[in-house]
Structures are given as structure tokens and as C-alpha cells.
Coordinates of C-alpha atoms in Angstrom, one line a residue:
X13 CA 62.6 -12.8 -13.2
X14 CA 61.7 -9.3 -13.7
X15 CA 58.9 -10.7 -16.1
X16 CA 57.7 -13.3 -13.4
X17 CA 57.6 -10.4 -10.7
X18 CA 55.5 -8.1 -13.1
X19 CA 53.2 -11.2 -14.0
X20 CA 52.6 -11.8 -10.4
X21 CA 52.0 -8.1 -9.7
X22 CA 49.3 -8.1 -12.4
X23 CA 47.7 -11.0 -11.4
X24 CA 47.3 -9.6 -7.8
X25 CA 45.7 -6.3 -9.1
X26 CA 43.4 -8.1 -11.1
X27 CA 42.1 -10.4 -8.4
X28 CA 41.9 -7.6 -6.2
X29 CA 40.0 -5.3 -8.6
X30 CA 37.5 -8.3 -9.4
X31 CA 36.8 -8.8 -5.9
X32 CA 36.3 -5.1 -5.3
X33 CA 33.7 -5.0 -8.2
X34 CA 31.8 -7.7 -7.1
X35 CA 31.2 -6.6 -3.7
X36 CA 30.2 -3.4 -5.0
X37 CA 27.5 -5.2 -7.0
X38 CA 26.2 -7.0 -4.1
X39 CA 26.3 -4.1 -1.6
X40 CA 26.5 -0.9 -3.4
X41 CA 27.3 2.4 -1.3
X42 CA 24.2 4.4 -0.3
X43 CA 23.9 8.1 -0.9
X44 CA 22.4 9.2 2.3
X45 CA 19.1 9.5 1.1
X46 CA 16.1 7.2 2.2
X47 CA 12.3 7.0 2.6
X48 CA 10.4 5.0 5.1
X49 CA 6.8 3.8 4.9
X50 CA 4.7 2.1 7.6
X51 CA 3.4 -1.5 7.6
X52 CA 0.4 -1.8 9.1
X53 CA -1.1 -5.1 10.8
X54 CA -3.4 -7.4 8.8
X55 CA -4.3 -10.6 10.5
X56 CA -2.3 -10.4 13.3
X57 CA -2.6 -7.1 15.3
X58 CA 0.9 -7.8 17.1
X59 CA 2.8 -7.4 14.1
X60 CA 3.4 -4.2 12.2
X61 CA 6.6 -2.1 11.0
X62 CA 8.4 -0.3 8.6
X63 CA 10.0 -0.6 5.1
X64 CA 12.8 1.6 4.2
X65 CA 14.2 2.4 0.8
X66 CA 18.0 3.7 0.5
X67 CA 19.3 5.2 -2.5
X68 CA 22.5 3.5 -3.8
X69 CA 25.1 5.3 -5.9
X70 CA 24.6 3.1 -9.0
X71 CA 20.8 4.5 -8.5
X72 CA 19.2 1.2 -7.3
X73 CA 17.6 0.9 -4.4
X74 CA 18.4 -1.3 -1.0
X75 CA 14.9 -2.2 0.5
X76 CA 15.2 -2.8 4.0
X77 CA 11.6 -4.4 5.9
X78 CA 12.0 -4.5 9.6
X79 CA 8.7 -6.1 11.6
X80 CA 7.6 -6.2 15.1
X81 CA 5.9 -9.4 16.2
X82 CA 7.1 -11.9 14.3
X83 CA 8.6 -15.2 16.0
X84 CA 9.5 -17.8 13.4
X85 CA 9.2 -18.8 9.7
X86 CA 9.9 -17.1 6.5
X87 CA 7.4 -14.6 5.2
X88 CA 7.3 -14.0 1.4
X89 CA 7.2 -10.0 0.5
X90 CA 6.4 -8.3 -2.7
X91 CA 5.6 -5.0 -4.2
X92 CA 2.2 -5.1 -5.7
X93 CA 0.7 -2.6 -8.5
X94 CA -2.1 -0.2 -7.6
X95 CA -3.2 0.5 -3.7
X96 CA -3.7 -2.0 -1.2
X97 CA -7.3 -1.1 -1.2
X98 CA -7.7 -2.0 -4.9
X99 CA -5.1 -4.7 -5.1
X100 CA -3.0 -5.9 -8.0
X101 CA -0.1 -8.1 -9.3
X102 CA 3.1 -8.8 -8.1
X103 CA 5.9 -6.3 -9.4
X104 CA 9.2 -6.9 -7.2
X105 CA 9.8 -9.8 -5.2
X106 CA 12.0 -9.1 -1.9
X107 CA 13.8 -11.4 -0.2
X108 CA 11.7 -13.2 2.4
X109 CA 11.2 -11.8 6.1
X110 CA 13.0 -13.8 8.4
X111 CA 10.6 -14.5 11.2
X112 CA 13.3 -14.8 13.9
X113 CA 14.6 -11.0 13.4
X114 CA 11.5 -9.9 11.5
X115 CA 14.1 -8.5 9.0
X116 CA 14.5 -8.7 5.1
X117 CA 17.0 -6.9 2.9
X118 CA 17.1 -6.9 -1.0
X119 CA 18.8 -5.1 -3.5
X120 CA 16.2 -3.6 -6.1
X121 CA 17.4 -2.3 -9.7
X122 CA 14.6 -3.9 -11.9
X123 CA 10.9 -5.3 -11.7
X124 CA 10.2 -9.1 -11.7
X125 CA 9.7 -8.5 -15.5
X126 CA 13.2 -7.2 -16.0
X127 CA 12.4 -3.6 -16.5
X128 CA 14.8 -1.2 -14.9
X129 CA 13.5 1.1 -11.9
X130 CA 15.5 3.5 -10.0
X131 CA 15.3 5.1 -6.6
X132 CA 13.6 7.9 -7.9
X133 CA 11.1 5.9 -10.0
X134 CA 10.1 3.7 -6.8
X135 CA 9.3 6.8 -4.8
X136 CA 6.6 7.7 -7.5
X137 CA 5.6 4.1 -8.0
X138 CA 1.9 3.2 -7.9
X139 CA 2.4 0.4 -5.6
X140 CA 2.1 -1.3 -2.0
X141 CA 3.9 -3.7 -0.1
X142 CA 2.2 -7.3 1.2
X143 CA 4.1 -9.6 3.8
X144 CA 2.4 -12.9 3.6
X145 CA 2.4 -15.4 6.5
X146 CA 4.1 -18.2 4.3
X147 CA 4.9 -19.6 1.0
X148 CA 2.1 -22.2 1.6
X149 CA -0.3 -19.6 2.9
X150 CA -0.1 -16.8 0.5
X151 CA -3.8 -15.7 1.3
X152 CA -3.1 -14.8 4.9
X153 CA -1.3 -11.1 5.2
X154 CA 0.5 -10.4 8.2
X155 CA 1.3 -6.8 7.1
X156 CA 0.6 -4.4 4.4
X157 CA 1.3 -0.7 3.3
X158 CA 1.1 1.7 0.6
X159 CA 4.0 3.2 -1.0
X160 CA 5.2 5.7 -3.4
X161 CA 2.4 7.9 -5.0
X162 CA -0.1 5.9 -2.7
X163 CA 1.4 6.9 0.6
X164 CA -1.0 8.6 3.0
X165 CA -0.3 12.3 3.5
X166 CA -1.5 12.4 7.2
X167 CA -4.4 14.4 6.2
X168 CA -7.7 13.1 6.9
X169 CA -11.6 13.9 7.5
X170 CA -14.3 11.9 9.4
X171 CA -17.9 12.0 8.9
X172 CA -20.6 10.1 11.0
X173 CA -22.9 7.3 9.7
X174 CA -26.0 7.2 11.7
X175 CA -28.6 4.3 12.0
X176 CA -31.5 4.2 9.9
X177 CA -34.7 2.8 10.7
X178 CA -33.4 1.4 13.8
X179 CA -31.0 -0.9 12.2
X180 CA -28.7 -0.9 15.0
X181 CA -25.8 -0.2 12.2
X182 CA -23.8 3.1 12.8
X183 CA -20.2 4.2 12.3
X184 CA -18.2 6.5 10.3
X185 CA -16.5 6.9 7.1
X186 CA -13.0 8.4 7.0
X187 CA -11.3 10.2 3.9
X188 CA -7.4 10.1 3.9
X189 CA -5.5 12.0 1.7
X190 CA -2.8 10.3 -0.6
X191 CA 0.5 12.1 -2.0
X192 CA -1.2 11.6 -5.5
X193 CA -4.2 13.4 -4.5
X194 CA -6.4 10.6 -4.5
X195 CA -8.4 9.4 -1.6
X196 CA -8.6 6.2 0.5
X197 CA -12.2 5.8 2.1
X198 CA -12.6 3.7 5.0
X199 CA -16.0 2.8 6.4
X200 CA -16.1 1.5 9.9
X201 CA -19.5 0.5 11.1
X202 CA -20.6 -1.5 14.0
X203 CA -23.8 -3.7 14.2
X204 CA -23.2 -5.7 11.2
X205 CA -23.2 -10.0 11.1
X206 CA -20.8 -12.1 9.4
X207 CA -21.6 -13.4 6.2
X208 CA -23.5 -10.4 4.9
X209 CA -22.2 -7.7 2.3
X210 CA -23.5 -4.3 2.6
X211 CA -23.3 -2.2 -0.9
X212 CA -22.1 1.2 0.0
X213 CA -22.1 4.6 -2.4
X214 CA -21.5 8.1 -2.4
X215 CA -24.7 9.7 -3.5
X216 CA -25.3 13.4 -5.0
X217 CA -27.6 15.6 -3.0
X218 CA -27.8 15.0 1.0
X219 CA -30.1 12.7 3.2
X220 CA -32.9 15.0 3.0
X221 CA -32.6 15.8 -0.9
X222 CA -31.2 12.3 -2.3
X223 CA -29.7 11.9 -5.6
X224 CA -28.2 9.6 -7.9
X225 CA -25.0 7.4 -7.1
X226 CA -21.7 9.4 -7.7
X227 CA -19.2 7.0 -6.5
X228 CA -19.6 3.3 -6.1
X229 CA -17.6 2.0 -2.8
X230 CA -16.6 -1.3 -2.0
X231 CA -19.2 -3.2 0.0
X232 CA -19.2 -3.4 3.7
X233 CA -18.0 -6.8 5.0
X234 CA -20.3 -7.8 7.5
X235 CA -17.8 -10.0 9.5
X236 CA -15.7 -6.7 10.5
X237 CA -18.2 -3.9 9.5
X238 CA -15.5 -2.5 7.2
X239 CA -14.9 -1.2 3.6
X240 CA -11.9 0.3 2.0
X241 CA -11.8 2.0 -1.3
X242 CA -9.6 3.9 -3.1
X243 CA -10.9 6.8 -4.8
X244 CA -9.7 8.9 -8.3
X245 CA -12.7 9.6 -9.9
X246 CA -16.5 9.3 -10.1
X247 CA -18.4 6.6 -11.8
X248 CA -19.1 8.6 -14.9
X249 CA -15.3 9.1 -15.1
X250 CA -15.1 12.7 -13.9
X251 CA -11.9 13.2 -11.7
X252 CA -12.5 13.0 -7.8
X253 CA -10.1 13.1 -5.4
X254 CA -9.5 13.9 -1.9
X255 CA -10.0 17.7 -2.2
X256 CA -13.3 17.0 -4.1
X257 CA -14.6 14.7 -1.8
X258 CA -14.2 17.3 1.0
X259 CA -16.1 19.8 -1.1
X260 CA -18.7 17.5 -2.7
X261 CA -22.4 17.9 -2.1
X262 CA -23.2 14.7 -1.1
X263 CA -23.6 11.7 1.3
X264 CA -23.0 8.0 1.9
X265 CA -25.4 5.3 2.0
X266 CA -24.9 1.8 3.5
X267 CA -27.6 -0.8 2.0
X268 CA -28.7 -4.0 3.4
X269 CA -28.1 -6.1 0.5
X270 CA -27.6 -5.8 -3.3
X271 CA -31.2 -7.4 -3.4
X272 CA -32.4 -4.8 -1.0
X273 CA -31.0 -1.5 -1.9
X274 CA -34.0 0.2 -1.0
X275 CA -33.4 -0.8 2.7
X276 CA -30.7 1.6 4.3
X277 CA -28.9 0.5 7.3
X278 CA -26.7 3.7 7.7
X279 CA -26.0 7.2 6.1
X280 CA -24.4 10.4 6.6
X281 CA -23.9 13.8 4.8
X282 CA -20.1 14.4 3.7
X283 CA -18.2 17.1 2.2
X284 CA -20.1 20.4 1.8
X285 CA -23.0 19.1 3.6

């Protein structure tokens, strides 16, 4: 009888211990540390939100996505390599965002290729998050945001881009500082037309004393008048971050087309000019 009682108690203990371990593996306790990043609208201005990384006691990360403006469907979500301006391969696949709630929750301990990654490493990761419309329409993004070392600090500097030769194109170029010291450059002009693509560059010198191209920027899309470029170095390989840009002796040119670089639509002095 005593043997049967001891066996029964041992079995109960083992079952209880096993369930506790499984629960901890599914939802490990958090450490009270967290970091949130903004997820900005892309194709639908009504949709935006936040992603929050929570540190777990096993150094894994609970990633919570919370979007406003979604209504239905399941929206695939991933961490990609590089900045959103550059684009890159998928590195971490999240649980899809439920369109009815706008929410997703994923435990992350490794990249999709099996490489372990801790909470602290995610906060230093060179990446960004994409939220897609659906599994059948991955090309349409509903929200996006830079994370880790690519997070924007909130510091920025704007420069006017004036019309050249009555082109009717004008606007501004805004330099945004990243946590890693690099810069996001956003050109936003009015007066361009859908279907056109306008090469853009940072040149040395100023608009009255033109010089060679120092940094090639992404062409301005004629449909929305915008260009987004991540800057870490000049075309010649020299380092060129946010602070370098703000002190640079240069100017920006927006050209009519790749075949008509001599025709300028807009330009403006930047940095020390």
C-alpha cells in the first residue's frame, strides 16, 4: 500500500512539473523591460500602430503588434534586414496580425534560419518591420517601421527645394537622424507626374558653385513626388551620417530624367550652405 501511495504521489509531481515547464516555454515570464516602435501607414492612411518588444526571463522576446484601422483578414508580419528605405530579406516571421483585433503576439528566440537572438540583440538589430495586406498580396504593405539601431531619434533638419526654370516642381528635403548615426533622407516635392522618375543627388559645392555628385539618392517617384534614401556613406565610400550631412558643403539636385540630367526640376542648398 505504501509503495502504491508513493508511486501515485511521484506521478502527480511529475505531471505537475511537466505542465509547468510547458507553460513557461509557451509564455515565459517578462522581466519588466520593453521597447516600443512606431508602425506607420503605407497603403492605407487609416492604419498605423505600435510594436512592443518585451524581455522575458529566458532572454527571449515577446513581440506584440497593435494596429488601429484594420477591419478583417489576417495580415502577415515580418522583421526584414536593413532599413525600410533600403529593403531586405525576411529574418523573423511573426504570427499574422488579426484584422478584427489589429493584434499579434509572437515569442521570438531565434531568426527564421535558426540563429539565436536575444532581447538585447533585437534592440540593436539592423532591421525594420513590414505588415502586409494578406498572404495573397504581400506586395501591398499596410504598415511599416524601422526598429533596433535604425530607429529614428526624433531629430531632423529640413531644407527647401526651389523650382528651377519654371518647372513647377518644389518642396523640401528632410534629414532624419537614426540611433546608429545614419540618416534617412526624404524628398517630398509637388508638381511631378505619375509615370515619371527623377534622379536625385547630393552634390558638393552650392547651387551657384556646382560640384560633383557626392551622394546618389533614390529617384523621386513622379506619382507621389517622394524619395526615401538611407545614408551611411558617400558614393566614394567615405562615412556620411546625419551630423556629416548637417555640416556638409553641398546642395541637392532633382533632375527631369536619367536621359536629361542637364534639365533640373528643383534644387536647394543643404548643410553649411
